[in-house]
GROMACS .gro file of C-alpha atoms in nm:
model
  502
    1UNK     CA    1  -7.619   3.025  -0.450
    2UNK     CA    2  -7.402   3.227  -0.199
    3UNK     CA    3  -7.262   2.835  -0.057
    4UNK     CA    4  -7.201   2.758  -0.439
    5UNK     CA    5  -6.965   3.056  -0.505
    6UNK     CA    6  -6.787   2.987  -0.155
    7UNK     CA    7  -6.734   2.635  -0.306
    8UNK     CA    8  -6.553   2.818  -0.627
    9UNK     CA    9  -6.393   3.035  -0.443
   10UNK     CA   10  -6.229   2.739  -0.205
   11UNK     CA   11  -6.169   2.521  -0.536
   12UNK     CA   12  -5.855   2.763  -0.664
   13UNK     CA   13  -5.767   2.766  -0.343
   14UNK     CA   14  -5.761   2.440  -0.250
   15UNK     CA   15  -5.607   2.336  -0.563
   16UNK     CA   16  -5.337   2.556  -0.461
   17UNK     CA   17  -5.267   2.383  -0.205
   18UNK     CA   18  -5.245   2.051  -0.323
   19UNK     CA   19  -4.981   2.159  -0.613
   20UNK     CA   20  -4.795   2.343  -0.281
   21UNK     CA   21  -4.784   2.022  -0.070
   22UNK     CA   22  -4.713   1.812  -0.390
   23UNK     CA   23  -4.309   1.770  -0.404
   24UNK     CA   24  -4.120   1.912  -0.684
   25UNK     CA   25  -3.857   1.687  -0.844
   26UNK     CA   26  -3.550   1.817  -1.003
   27UNK     CA   27  -3.510   1.527  -1.274
   28UNK     CA   28  -3.668   1.227  -1.421
   29UNK     CA   29  -3.507   1.005  -1.248
   30UNK     CA   30  -3.577   1.155  -0.908
   31UNK     CA   31  -3.955   1.129  -0.968
   32UNK     CA   32  -3.906   0.755  -1.038
   33UNK     CA   33  -3.718   0.676  -0.742
   34UNK     CA   34  -3.972   0.832  -0.507
   35UNK     CA   35  -4.230   0.607  -0.726
   36UNK     CA   36  -3.987   0.304  -0.609
   37UNK     CA   37  -3.977   0.377  -0.316
   38UNK     CA   38  -4.312   0.428  -0.268
   39UNK     CA   39  -4.397   0.090  -0.417
   40UNK     CA   40  -4.115  -0.084  -0.215
   41UNK     CA   41  -4.290   0.017   0.112
   42UNK     CA   42  -4.616  -0.072   0.013
   43UNK     CA   43  -4.598  -0.413  -0.177
   44UNK     CA   44  -4.526  -0.663   0.081
   45UNK     CA   45  -4.595  -0.928  -0.085
   46UNK     CA   46  -4.491  -1.106  -0.425
   47UNK     CA   47  -4.844  -1.199  -0.515
   48UNK     CA   48  -4.991  -0.862  -0.497
   49UNK     CA   49  -5.164  -0.725  -0.811
   50UNK     CA   50  -5.224  -0.408  -0.932
   51UNK     CA   51  -5.578  -0.373  -0.826
   52UNK     CA   52  -5.481  -0.459  -0.454
   53UNK     CA   53  -5.223  -0.179  -0.474
   54UNK     CA   54  -5.388   0.134  -0.648
   55UNK     CA   55  -5.653   0.188  -0.338
   56UNK     CA   56  -5.310   0.184  -0.095
   57UNK     CA   57  -5.079   0.427  -0.266
   58UNK     CA   58  -5.326   0.652  -0.466
   59UNK     CA   59  -5.338   0.916  -0.152
   60UNK     CA   60  -5.003   0.935  -0.108
   61UNK     CA   61  -4.814   1.229  -0.291
   62UNK     CA   62  -4.548   0.996  -0.438
   63UNK     CA   63  -4.835   0.842  -0.650
   64UNK     CA   64  -4.809   1.134  -0.875
   65UNK     CA   65  -4.415   1.125  -0.940
   66UNK     CA   66  -4.493   0.905  -1.240
   67UNK     CA   67  -4.763   1.079  -1.482
   68UNK     CA   68  -4.805   0.798  -1.698
   69UNK     CA   69  -5.014   0.503  -1.595
   70UNK     CA   70  -4.848   0.290  -1.827
   71UNK     CA   71  -4.521   0.333  -1.698
   72UNK     CA   72  -4.643   0.325  -1.302
   73UNK     CA   73  -4.771  -0.031  -1.432
   74UNK     CA   74  -4.434  -0.122  -1.576
   75UNK     CA   75  -4.247  -0.024  -1.264
   76UNK     CA   76  -4.471  -0.223  -1.077
   77UNK     CA   77  -4.474  -0.550  -1.264
   78UNK     CA   78  -4.107  -0.495  -1.313
   79UNK     CA   79  -4.102  -0.472  -0.916
   80UNK     CA   80  -4.316  -0.778  -0.866
   81UNK     CA   81  -4.074  -0.975  -1.114
   82UNK     CA   82  -3.812  -0.894  -0.863
   83UNK     CA   83  -3.996  -0.970  -0.535
   84UNK     CA   84  -4.097  -1.349  -0.746
   85UNK     CA   85  -3.760  -1.416  -0.800
   86UNK     CA   86  -3.674  -1.336  -0.442
   87UNK     CA   87  -3.935  -1.552  -0.344
   88UNK     CA   88  -3.807  -1.850  -0.567
   89UNK     CA   89  -3.452  -1.817  -0.425
   90UNK     CA   90  -3.568  -1.810  -0.103
   91UNK     CA   91  -3.771  -2.119  -0.138
   92UNK     CA   92  -3.503  -2.285  -0.282
   93UNK     CA   93  -3.254  -2.206   0.034
   94UNK     CA   94  -3.525  -2.323   0.284
   95UNK     CA   95  -3.553  -2.656   0.093
   96UNK     CA   96  -3.184  -2.661   0.068
   97UNK     CA   97  -3.152  -2.594   0.439
   98UNK     CA   98  -3.455  -2.831   0.505
   99UNK     CA   99  -3.254  -3.113   0.293
  100UNK     CA  100  -2.937  -3.030   0.524
  101UNK     CA  101  -3.073  -3.064   0.812
  102UNK     CA  102  -3.254  -3.388   0.716
  103UNK     CA  103  -2.931  -3.567   0.611
  104UNK     CA  104  -2.750  -3.408   0.945
  105UNK     CA  105  -3.006  -3.613   1.165
  106UNK     CA  106  -2.951  -3.922   0.968
  107UNK     CA  107  -2.584  -3.878   1.011
  108UNK     CA  108  -2.603  -3.854   1.385
  109UNK     CA  109  -2.860  -4.083   1.473
  110UNK     CA  110  -2.739  -4.433   1.578
  111UNK     CA  111  -3.059  -4.643   1.470
  112UNK     CA  112  -2.939  -4.541   1.079
  113UNK     CA  113  -2.685  -4.798   1.014
  114UNK     CA  114  -2.599  -4.974   0.654
  115UNK     CA  115  -2.880  -5.184   0.566
  116UNK     CA  116  -3.138  -4.995   0.785
  117UNK     CA  117  -3.513  -4.919   0.641
  118UNK     CA  118  -3.662  -4.619   0.660
  119UNK     CA  119  -4.037  -4.762   0.788
  120UNK     CA  120  -3.836  -4.900   1.073
  121UNK     CA  121  -3.686  -4.615   1.211
  122UNK     CA  122  -3.968  -4.368   1.110
  123UNK     CA  123  -4.158  -4.321   1.414
  124UNK     CA  124  -3.799  -4.271   1.647
  125UNK     CA  125  -3.699  -4.015   1.398
  126UNK     CA  126  -4.021  -3.820   1.347
  127UNK     CA  127  -3.987  -3.673   1.702
  128UNK     CA  128  -3.689  -3.466   1.590
  129UNK     CA  129  -3.851  -3.168   1.441
  130UNK     CA  130  -3.578  -3.160   1.161
  131UNK     CA  131  -3.730  -3.519   1.012
  132UNK     CA  132  -4.080  -3.292   0.932
  133UNK     CA  133  -3.841  -3.036   0.751
  134UNK     CA  134  -3.876  -3.198   0.439
  135UNK     CA  135  -4.207  -3.172   0.279
  136UNK     CA  136  -4.224  -3.471   0.036
  137UNK     CA  137  -4.234  -3.826   0.190
  138UNK     CA  138  -4.070  -3.949  -0.159
  139UNK     CA  139  -3.801  -3.702  -0.088
  140UNK     CA  140  -3.759  -3.822   0.267
  141UNK     CA  141  -3.713  -4.162   0.146
  142UNK     CA  142  -3.481  -4.103  -0.147
  143UNK     CA  143  -3.242  -3.909   0.085
  144UNK     CA  144  -3.285  -4.204   0.334
  145UNK     CA  145  -3.204  -4.417   0.102
  146UNK     CA  146  -2.906  -4.286  -0.033
  147UNK     CA  147  -2.737  -4.202   0.301
  148UNK     CA  148  -2.772  -4.577   0.345
  149UNK     CA  149  -2.623  -4.690   0.049
  150UNK     CA  150  -2.308  -4.431   0.129
  151UNK     CA  151  -2.310  -4.588   0.448
  152UNK     CA  152  -2.275  -4.967   0.260
  153UNK     CA  153  -2.002  -4.795   0.046
  154UNK     CA  154  -1.813  -4.709   0.336
  155UNK     CA  155  -1.805  -5.002   0.542
  156UNK     CA  156  -1.727  -5.225   0.208
  157UNK     CA  157  -1.430  -4.990   0.184
  158UNK     CA  158  -1.327  -5.040   0.520
  159UNK     CA  159  -1.343  -5.402   0.506
  160UNK     CA  160  -1.103  -5.358   0.148
  161UNK     CA  161  -0.895  -5.091   0.362
  162UNK     CA  162  -0.861  -5.373   0.662
  163UNK     CA  163  -0.707  -5.605   0.373
  164UNK     CA  164  -0.511  -5.367   0.209
  165UNK     CA  165  -0.341  -5.215   0.552
  166UNK     CA  166  -0.081  -5.434   0.595
  167UNK     CA  167   0.032  -5.392   0.243
  168UNK     CA  168  -0.007  -5.004   0.277
  169UNK     CA  169   0.187  -4.949   0.581
  170UNK     CA  170   0.487  -5.170   0.425
  171UNK     CA  171   0.480  -4.945   0.119
  172UNK     CA  172   0.457  -4.663   0.359
  173UNK     CA  173   0.744  -4.828   0.559
  174UNK     CA  174   0.949  -4.854   0.212
  175UNK     CA  175   0.874  -4.470   0.172
  176UNK     CA  176   1.026  -4.328   0.484
  177UNK     CA  177   1.356  -4.500   0.454
  178UNK     CA  178   1.538  -4.325   0.278
  179UNK     CA  179   1.797  -4.563   0.243
  180UNK     CA  180   1.619  -4.749  -0.005
  181UNK     CA  181   1.561  -4.635  -0.359
  182UNK     CA  182   1.416  -4.769  -0.700
  183UNK     CA  183   1.751  -4.931  -0.750
  184UNK     CA  184   1.829  -5.120  -0.417
  185UNK     CA  185   1.785  -5.497  -0.409
  186UNK     CA  186   1.550  -5.702  -0.205
  187UNK     CA  187   1.848  -5.851  -0.036
  188UNK     CA  188   1.949  -5.505   0.086
  189UNK     CA  189   1.646  -5.366   0.160
  190UNK     CA  190   1.499  -5.673   0.377
  191UNK     CA  191   1.873  -5.598   0.635
  192UNK     CA  192   1.739  -5.250   0.666
  193UNK     CA  193   1.344  -5.297   0.762
  194UNK     CA  194   1.373  -5.617   0.929
  195UNK     CA  195   1.301  -5.536   1.284
  196UNK     CA  196   1.024  -5.287   1.211
  197UNK     CA  197   0.651  -5.416   1.312
  198UNK     CA  198   0.495  -5.324   0.968
  199UNK     CA  199   0.770  -5.541   0.833
  200UNK     CA  200   0.683  -5.805   1.075
  201UNK     CA  201   0.289  -5.791   1.000
  202UNK     CA  202   0.321  -5.919   0.687
  203UNK     CA  203   0.264  -6.306   0.775
  204UNK     CA  204   0.386  -6.563   0.584
  205UNK     CA  205   0.700  -6.628   0.370
  206UNK     CA  206   0.924  -6.343   0.152
  207UNK     CA  207   0.687  -6.421  -0.093
  208UNK     CA  208   0.425  -6.162   0.001
  209UNK     CA  209   0.681  -5.897   0.080
  210UNK     CA  210   0.886  -5.956  -0.240
  211UNK     CA  211   0.548  -5.874  -0.421
  212UNK     CA  212   0.438  -5.591  -0.267
  213UNK     CA  213   0.816  -5.465  -0.283
  214UNK     CA  214   0.878  -5.534  -0.621
  215UNK     CA  215   0.530  -5.306  -0.666
  216UNK     CA  216   0.653  -5.048  -0.508
  217UNK     CA  217   0.986  -5.046  -0.672
  218UNK     CA  218   0.793  -5.034  -1.006
  219UNK     CA  219   0.597  -4.724  -0.908
  220UNK     CA  220   0.872  -4.570  -0.714
  221UNK     CA  221   1.097  -4.556  -1.029
  222UNK     CA  222   0.795  -4.488  -1.259
  223UNK     CA  223   0.709  -4.159  -1.038
  224UNK     CA  224   1.117  -4.053  -1.021
  225UNK     CA  225   1.126  -4.093  -1.413
  226UNK     CA  226   0.830  -3.846  -1.442
  227UNK     CA  227   0.965  -3.643  -1.169
  228UNK     CA  228   1.253  -3.598  -1.380
  229UNK     CA  229   1.097  -3.572  -1.711
  230UNK     CA  230   0.891  -3.299  -1.549
  231UNK     CA  231   1.203  -3.094  -1.440
  232UNK     CA  232   1.407  -3.103  -1.715
  233UNK     CA  233   1.080  -2.993  -1.951
  234UNK     CA  234   1.012  -2.742  -1.695
  235UNK     CA  235   1.368  -2.628  -1.711
  236UNK     CA  236   1.362  -2.629  -2.089
  237UNK     CA  237   1.035  -2.420  -2.108
  238UNK     CA  238   1.146  -2.180  -1.804
  239UNK     CA  239   1.451  -2.109  -2.074
  240UNK     CA  240   1.277  -2.092  -2.344
  241UNK     CA  241   1.062  -1.848  -2.197
  242UNK     CA  242   1.358  -1.627  -2.070
  243UNK     CA  243   1.458  -1.648  -2.470
  244UNK     CA  244   1.108  -1.519  -2.600
  245UNK     CA  245   1.093  -1.265  -2.317
  246UNK     CA  246   1.486  -1.169  -2.412
  247UNK     CA  247   1.366  -1.133  -2.787
  248UNK     CA  248   1.063  -0.936  -2.683
  249UNK     CA  249   1.327  -0.671  -2.497
  250UNK     CA  250   1.563  -0.686  -2.813
  251UNK     CA  251   1.247  -0.579  -3.017
  252UNK     CA  252   1.172  -0.293  -2.735
  253UNK     CA  253   1.514  -0.197  -2.731
  254UNK     CA  254   1.498  -0.140  -3.106
  255UNK     CA  255   1.157   0.006  -3.158
  256UNK     CA  256   1.300   0.311  -2.930
  257UNK     CA  257   1.610   0.376  -3.041
  258UNK     CA  258   1.847   0.209  -2.766
  259UNK     CA  259   1.910  -0.087  -2.961
  260UNK     CA  260   2.041   0.031  -3.299
  261UNK     CA  261   2.304  -0.150  -3.595
  262UNK     CA  262   2.630  -0.003  -3.405
  263UNK     CA  263   2.494  -0.119  -3.039
  264UNK     CA  264   2.788  -0.332  -2.913
  265UNK     CA  265   2.702  -0.581  -2.633
  266UNK     CA  266   2.999  -0.490  -2.384
  267UNK     CA  267   2.784  -0.104  -2.423
  268UNK     CA  268   2.443  -0.244  -2.355
  269UNK     CA  269   2.541  -0.461  -2.079
  270UNK     CA  270   2.707  -0.133  -1.936
  271UNK     CA  271   2.347   0.062  -1.947
  272UNK     CA  272   2.185   0.056  -1.601
  273UNK     CA  273   1.815   0.041  -1.712
  274UNK     CA  274   1.909  -0.246  -1.940
  275UNK     CA  275   2.125  -0.450  -1.723
  276UNK     CA  276   1.867  -0.416  -1.423
  277UNK     CA  277   1.608  -0.542  -1.634
  278UNK     CA  278   1.466  -0.948  -1.515
  279UNK     CA  279   1.453  -1.017  -1.919
  280UNK     CA  280   1.814  -0.924  -1.932
  281UNK     CA  281   1.940  -1.082  -1.623
  282UNK     CA  282   1.761  -1.383  -1.657
  283UNK     CA  283   1.906  -1.458  -2.018
  284UNK     CA  284   2.254  -1.374  -1.885
  285UNK     CA  285   2.209  -1.593  -1.595
  286UNK     CA  286   2.112  -1.846  -1.842
  287UNK     CA  287   2.379  -1.829  -2.076
  288UNK     CA  288   2.598  -1.518  -2.108
  289UNK     CA  289   2.716  -1.626  -2.431
  290UNK     CA  290   2.392  -1.706  -2.590
  291UNK     CA  291   2.284  -1.381  -2.489
  292UNK     CA  292   2.546  -1.172  -2.638
  293UNK     CA  293   2.481  -1.425  -2.957
  294UNK     CA  294   2.111  -1.330  -2.935
  295UNK     CA  295   2.199  -0.931  -2.927
  296UNK     CA  296   2.464  -0.965  -3.226
  297UNK     CA  297   2.209  -1.134  -3.432
  298UNK     CA  298   1.974  -0.855  -3.386
  299UNK     CA  299   2.210  -0.600  -3.412
  300UNK     CA  300   2.338  -0.753  -3.728
  301UNK     CA  301   1.993  -0.827  -3.869
  302UNK     CA  302   1.929  -0.413  -3.794
  303UNK     CA  303   2.214  -0.316  -3.949
  304UNK     CA  304   2.136  -0.539  -4.302
  305UNK     CA  305   1.747  -0.387  -4.305
  306UNK     CA  306   1.866  -0.039  -4.255
  307UNK     CA  307   2.196  -0.055  -4.500
  308UNK     CA  308   1.958  -0.168  -4.766
  309UNK     CA  309   1.729   0.152  -4.723
  310UNK     CA  310   2.056   0.423  -4.597
  311UNK     CA  311   2.148   0.503  -4.949
  312UNK     CA  312   1.785   0.599  -5.080
  313UNK     CA  313   1.760   0.819  -4.745
  314UNK     CA  314   2.087   0.970  -4.817
  315UNK     CA  315   1.945   1.042  -5.170
  316UNK     CA  316   1.631   1.158  -5.071
  317UNK     CA  317   1.763   1.396  -4.792
  318UNK     CA  318   2.045   1.554  -5.036
  319UNK     CA  319   1.748   1.628  -5.278
  320UNK     CA  320   1.512   1.779  -4.993
  321UNK     CA  321   1.426   2.153  -5.160
  322UNK     CA  322   1.517   2.422  -4.873
  323UNK     CA  323   1.392   2.459  -4.616
  324UNK     CA  324   1.528   2.178  -4.486
  325UNK     CA  325   1.316   2.023  -4.199
  326UNK     CA  326   1.541   2.079  -3.852
  327UNK     CA  327   1.620   1.775  -3.683
  328UNK     CA  328   1.818   1.889  -3.430
  329UNK     CA  329   1.575   1.787  -3.084
  330UNK     CA  330   1.566   1.454  -3.176
  331UNK     CA  331   1.179   1.469  -3.110
  332UNK     CA  332   0.927   1.221  -3.218
  333UNK     CA  333   0.740   1.481  -3.417
  334UNK     CA  334   1.067   1.570  -3.645
  335UNK     CA  335   1.099   1.206  -3.716
  336UNK     CA  336   0.750   1.206  -3.882
  337UNK     CA  337   0.813   1.591  -4.015
  338UNK     CA  338   1.124   1.452  -4.174
  339UNK     CA  339   1.004   1.117  -4.327
  340UNK     CA  340   0.698   1.344  -4.467
  341UNK     CA  341   0.978   1.549  -4.668
  342UNK     CA  342   1.159   1.231  -4.783
  343UNK     CA  343   0.836   1.063  -4.893
  344UNK     CA  344   0.798   1.357  -5.101
  345UNK     CA  345   1.118   1.360  -5.269
  346UNK     CA  346   1.143   1.008  -5.280
  347UNK     CA  347   0.875   0.746  -5.342
  348UNK     CA  348   1.074   0.418  -5.184
  349UNK     CA  349   1.108   0.626  -4.862
  350UNK     CA  350   0.733   0.536  -4.815
  351UNK     CA  351   0.746   0.174  -4.753
  352UNK     CA  352   1.076   0.204  -4.490
  353UNK     CA  353   1.023   0.081  -4.162
  354UNK     CA  354   1.028   0.387  -3.933
  355UNK     CA  355   1.316   0.320  -3.704
  356UNK     CA  356   1.534   0.330  -4.043
  357UNK     CA  357   1.429   0.719  -4.065
  358UNK     CA  358   1.496   0.746  -3.695
  359UNK     CA  359   1.818   0.573  -3.737
  360UNK     CA  360   1.940   0.841  -4.014
  361UNK     CA  361   1.796   1.117  -3.878
  362UNK     CA  362   2.004   1.014  -3.536
  363UNK     CA  363   2.312   1.005  -3.796
  364UNK     CA  364   2.207   1.365  -3.909
  365UNK     CA  365   2.161   1.490  -3.538
  366UNK     CA  366   2.518   1.310  -3.452
  367UNK     CA  367   2.659   1.504  -3.772
  368UNK     CA  368   2.487   1.826  -3.688
  369UNK     CA  369   2.623   1.815  -3.345
  370UNK     CA  370   2.951   1.731  -3.412
  371UNK     CA  371   2.939   2.023  -3.667
  372UNK     CA  372   2.823   2.287  -3.425
  373UNK     CA  373   3.049   2.141  -3.189
  374UNK     CA  374   3.352   2.229  -3.463
  375UNK     CA  375   3.168   2.570  -3.485
  376UNK     CA  376   3.140   2.664  -3.149
  377UNK     CA  377   3.498   2.551  -3.069
  378UNK     CA  378   3.633   2.741  -3.411
  379UNK     CA  379   3.445   3.038  -3.266
  380UNK     CA  380   3.542   3.026  -2.908
  381UNK     CA  381   3.909   3.012  -3.068
  382UNK     CA  382   3.892   3.288  -3.285
  383UNK     CA  383   3.748   3.478  -2.970
  384UNK     CA  384   4.036   3.416  -2.772
  385UNK     CA  385   4.248   3.545  -3.038
  386UNK     CA  386   4.070   3.853  -3.098
  387UNK     CA  387   4.108   3.931  -2.722
  388UNK     CA  388   4.452   3.876  -2.693
  389UNK     CA  389   4.530   4.038  -2.954
  390UNK     CA  390   4.324   4.363  -2.857
  391UNK     CA  391   4.496   4.301  -2.496
  392UNK     CA  392   4.814   4.300  -2.668
  393UNK     CA  393   4.797   4.629  -2.847
  394UNK     CA  394   4.612   4.782  -2.502
  395UNK     CA  395   4.887   4.658  -2.338
  396UNK     CA  396   5.129   4.886  -2.580
  397UNK     CA  397   4.903   5.169  -2.564
  398UNK     CA  398   4.800   5.188  -2.970
  399UNK     CA  399   4.459   5.123  -2.852
  400UNK     CA  400   4.261   5.154  -2.536
  401UNK     CA  401   3.967   4.975  -2.405
  402UNK     CA  402   3.736   5.248  -2.470
  403UNK     CA  403   3.846   5.225  -2.830
  404UNK     CA  404   3.603   5.171  -3.129
  405UNK     CA  405   3.598   4.913  -3.369
  406UNK     CA  406   3.665   5.146  -3.655
  407UNK     CA  407   3.987   5.243  -3.425
  408UNK     CA  408   4.120   4.920  -3.354
  409UNK     CA  409   4.054   4.795  -3.737
  410UNK     CA  410   4.283   5.135  -3.821
  411UNK     CA  411   4.583   4.981  -3.590
  412UNK     CA  412   4.549   4.594  -3.583
  413UNK     CA  413   4.288   4.531  -3.894
  414UNK     CA  414   4.532   4.342  -4.105
  415UNK     CA  415   4.657   4.096  -3.845
  416UNK     CA  416   4.527   3.717  -3.907
  417UNK     CA  417   4.329   3.713  -3.584
  418UNK     CA  418   4.131   4.045  -3.635
  419UNK     CA  419   4.069   3.897  -3.994
  420UNK     CA  420   3.953   3.532  -3.921
  421UNK     CA  421   3.766   3.665  -3.626
  422UNK     CA  422   3.583   3.966  -3.801
  423UNK     CA  423   3.574   3.952  -4.156
  424UNK     CA  424   3.363   3.673  -4.237
  425UNK     CA  425   3.094   3.805  -4.029
  426UNK     CA  426   2.819   4.065  -4.096
  427UNK     CA  427   2.831   4.373  -3.965
  428UNK     CA  428   2.571   4.353  -3.676
  429UNK     CA  429   2.745   3.995  -3.555
  430UNK     CA  430   3.084   4.171  -3.652
  431UNK     CA  431   3.051   4.453  -3.393
  432UNK     CA  432   2.859   4.201  -3.124
  433UNK     CA  433   3.157   3.968  -3.109
  434UNK     CA  434   3.402   4.280  -3.103
  435UNK     CA  435   3.226   4.417  -2.786
  436UNK     CA  436   3.211   4.097  -2.636
  437UNK     CA  437   3.595   4.080  -2.715
  438UNK     CA  438   3.663   4.424  -2.544
  439UNK     CA  439   3.457   4.351  -2.291
  440UNK     CA  440   3.625   4.065  -2.168
  441UNK     CA  441   3.982   4.256  -2.150
  442UNK     CA  442   4.003   4.291  -1.800
  443UNK     CA  443   3.861   3.920  -1.705
  444UNK     CA  444   4.212   3.749  -1.723
  445UNK     CA  445   4.383   3.871  -2.042
  446UNK     CA  446   4.641   3.646  -2.197
  447UNK     CA  447   4.649   3.382  -1.893
  448UNK     CA  448   4.240   3.368  -1.898
  449UNK     CA  449   4.341   3.241  -2.278
  450UNK     CA  450   4.601   3.009  -2.167
  451UNK     CA  451   4.350   2.836  -1.975
  452UNK     CA  452   4.093   2.852  -2.185
  453UNK     CA  453   4.345   2.647  -2.419
  454UNK     CA  454   4.374   2.391  -2.162
  455UNK     CA  455   4.019   2.356  -2.104
  456UNK     CA  456   3.967   2.307  -2.515
  457UNK     CA  457   4.256   2.036  -2.493
  458UNK     CA  458   4.048   1.865  -2.239
  459UNK     CA  459   3.798   1.742  -2.441
  460UNK     CA  460   4.005   1.635  -2.704
  461UNK     CA  461   4.214   1.419  -2.495
  462UNK     CA  462   3.893   1.268  -2.342
  463UNK     CA  463   3.809   1.180  -2.697
  464UNK     CA  464   4.125   1.001  -2.798
  465UNK     CA  465   4.100   0.815  -2.458
  466UNK     CA  466   3.768   0.723  -2.549
  467UNK     CA  467   3.834   0.622  -2.881
  468UNK     CA  468   4.114   0.392  -2.726
  469UNK     CA  469   3.865   0.198  -2.497
  470UNK     CA  470   3.616   0.177  -2.787
  471UNK     CA  471   3.850   0.028  -3.019
  472UNK     CA  472   3.994  -0.198  -2.735
  473UNK     CA  473   3.622  -0.319  -2.620
  474UNK     CA  474   3.605  -0.410  -2.987
  475UNK     CA  475   3.932  -0.626  -3.044
  476UNK     CA  476   3.813  -0.794  -2.715
  477UNK     CA  477   3.462  -0.859  -2.859
  478UNK     CA  478   3.618  -1.000  -3.169
  479UNK     CA  479   3.878  -1.214  -2.999
  480UNK     CA  480   3.596  -1.356  -2.755
  481UNK     CA  481   3.400  -1.456  -3.105
  482UNK     CA  482   3.675  -1.603  -3.250
  483UNK     CA  483   3.744  -1.761  -2.923
  484UNK     CA  484   3.372  -1.909  -2.907
  485UNK     CA  485   3.391  -2.024  -3.280
  486UNK     CA  486   3.731  -2.239  -3.256
  487UNK     CA  487   3.586  -2.349  -2.916
  488UNK     CA  488   3.272  -2.469  -3.096
  489UNK     CA  489   3.475  -2.605  -3.414
  490UNK     CA  490   3.677  -2.833  -3.137
  491UNK     CA  491   3.362  -2.951  -2.992
  492UNK     CA  492   3.217  -3.038  -3.326
  493UNK     CA  493   3.568  -3.202  -3.424
  494UNK     CA  494   3.538  -3.418  -3.128
  495UNK     CA  495   3.182  -3.546  -3.135
  496UNK     CA  496   3.266  -3.620  -3.527
  497UNK     CA  497   3.574  -3.829  -3.421
  498UNK     CA  498   3.390  -4.026  -3.156
  499UNK     CA  499   3.102  -4.089  -3.368
  500UNK     CA  500   3.337  -4.226  -3.665
  501UNK     CA  501   3.539  -4.433  -3.384
  502UNK     CA  502   3.215  -4.579  -3.226
   0.00000   0.00000   0.00000
């Protein structure tokens, strides 16, 4: 009884020790990996059965990594299937190597010639270990007969080649003589090659040489025609691909707004990123006039499509209730915002292309920027005139640089510069502008105002110059189009007269 009690006391301790010895796995995948590792180490044959495996692995702690017997069997069966596939592959490779070794033996042996029978050389070949690598006698016989047939075909080819050797050598001589073409006559070709041994090897009279020469000329002419056609077709295909790539480029430029209904050909050529594009350069290299015509055609189509929608867009924009969406940034979200607003006021906008809404927004942005620019220039001029007015009265001593706006208004409030600059503004903006003008009194006065006037003139002069340049470019492009049109008309007229004269 005491010993039984002692055994009972030991069992929990042994269970605890076994539990402590059993590894802990962080995840199901880790436990399965440990079990697979156990299977790999014990399953050395693809023919092993489950009953043979269990006694080998049941004492390993990794055996308990997978709890379910069904899952263990599935993993074991999967491994056996894999090993069976590997065994099949290895057997296939072994047979292939054996076949190749046997074929090498046949190729190396001087005993095996065209017409040789296997039974005549089997004893001698059997001394080489490669002979017995092929297990099946039937397969050995088949391989031997295939090899002998191959030798017989090679012998026949060699005999035919010897008969045709002289003709082939003669034609090679013709190929090597660059002065002989498909248009050369036999009398001329004969004088160029008659001293060559390959010419002399053609025994008999000229009949055989002429026949070989005529056959060579026919082949040469057909080859030249084919090469010429291939070059022509390749050139046409390359040009067609260039035009297709160029059309894709124009669509991309139109999609991101770089090609608009107002884009000019010369303007497009002057854009570095466009001119550097391989598709643009390739089309210009093919034909600059065609490239220009394609651009102008695309621009014309863009303009026609946009013109059809612009009136509705303008009408929808005028009908927008306040607040009108701000599109000054030109961002994509502004385009979407404007489109939704326009669709709400005009149903026709919903079916319009997104590009047309973008073009319209660009017009709005350009108009807004122009208005803002004018307003900024007007405000700068008014500030300059106000500063000059204050400077004049400070110089005369009627006010000081510290005078308040109310004090200055008593002295110069009736002057035009004062009214134009301050009268239209709210009180806080009026006071801020006055303080700004007063604060700038000591920064150059009238001299600074004169400099600012000169600076204002520069953009106006630049705009006038750019306008003249743009007008000149447009006139030049019109002249180019007229010149091309007249040239095309003259060519068509000449062709027409030529046909009528023929």
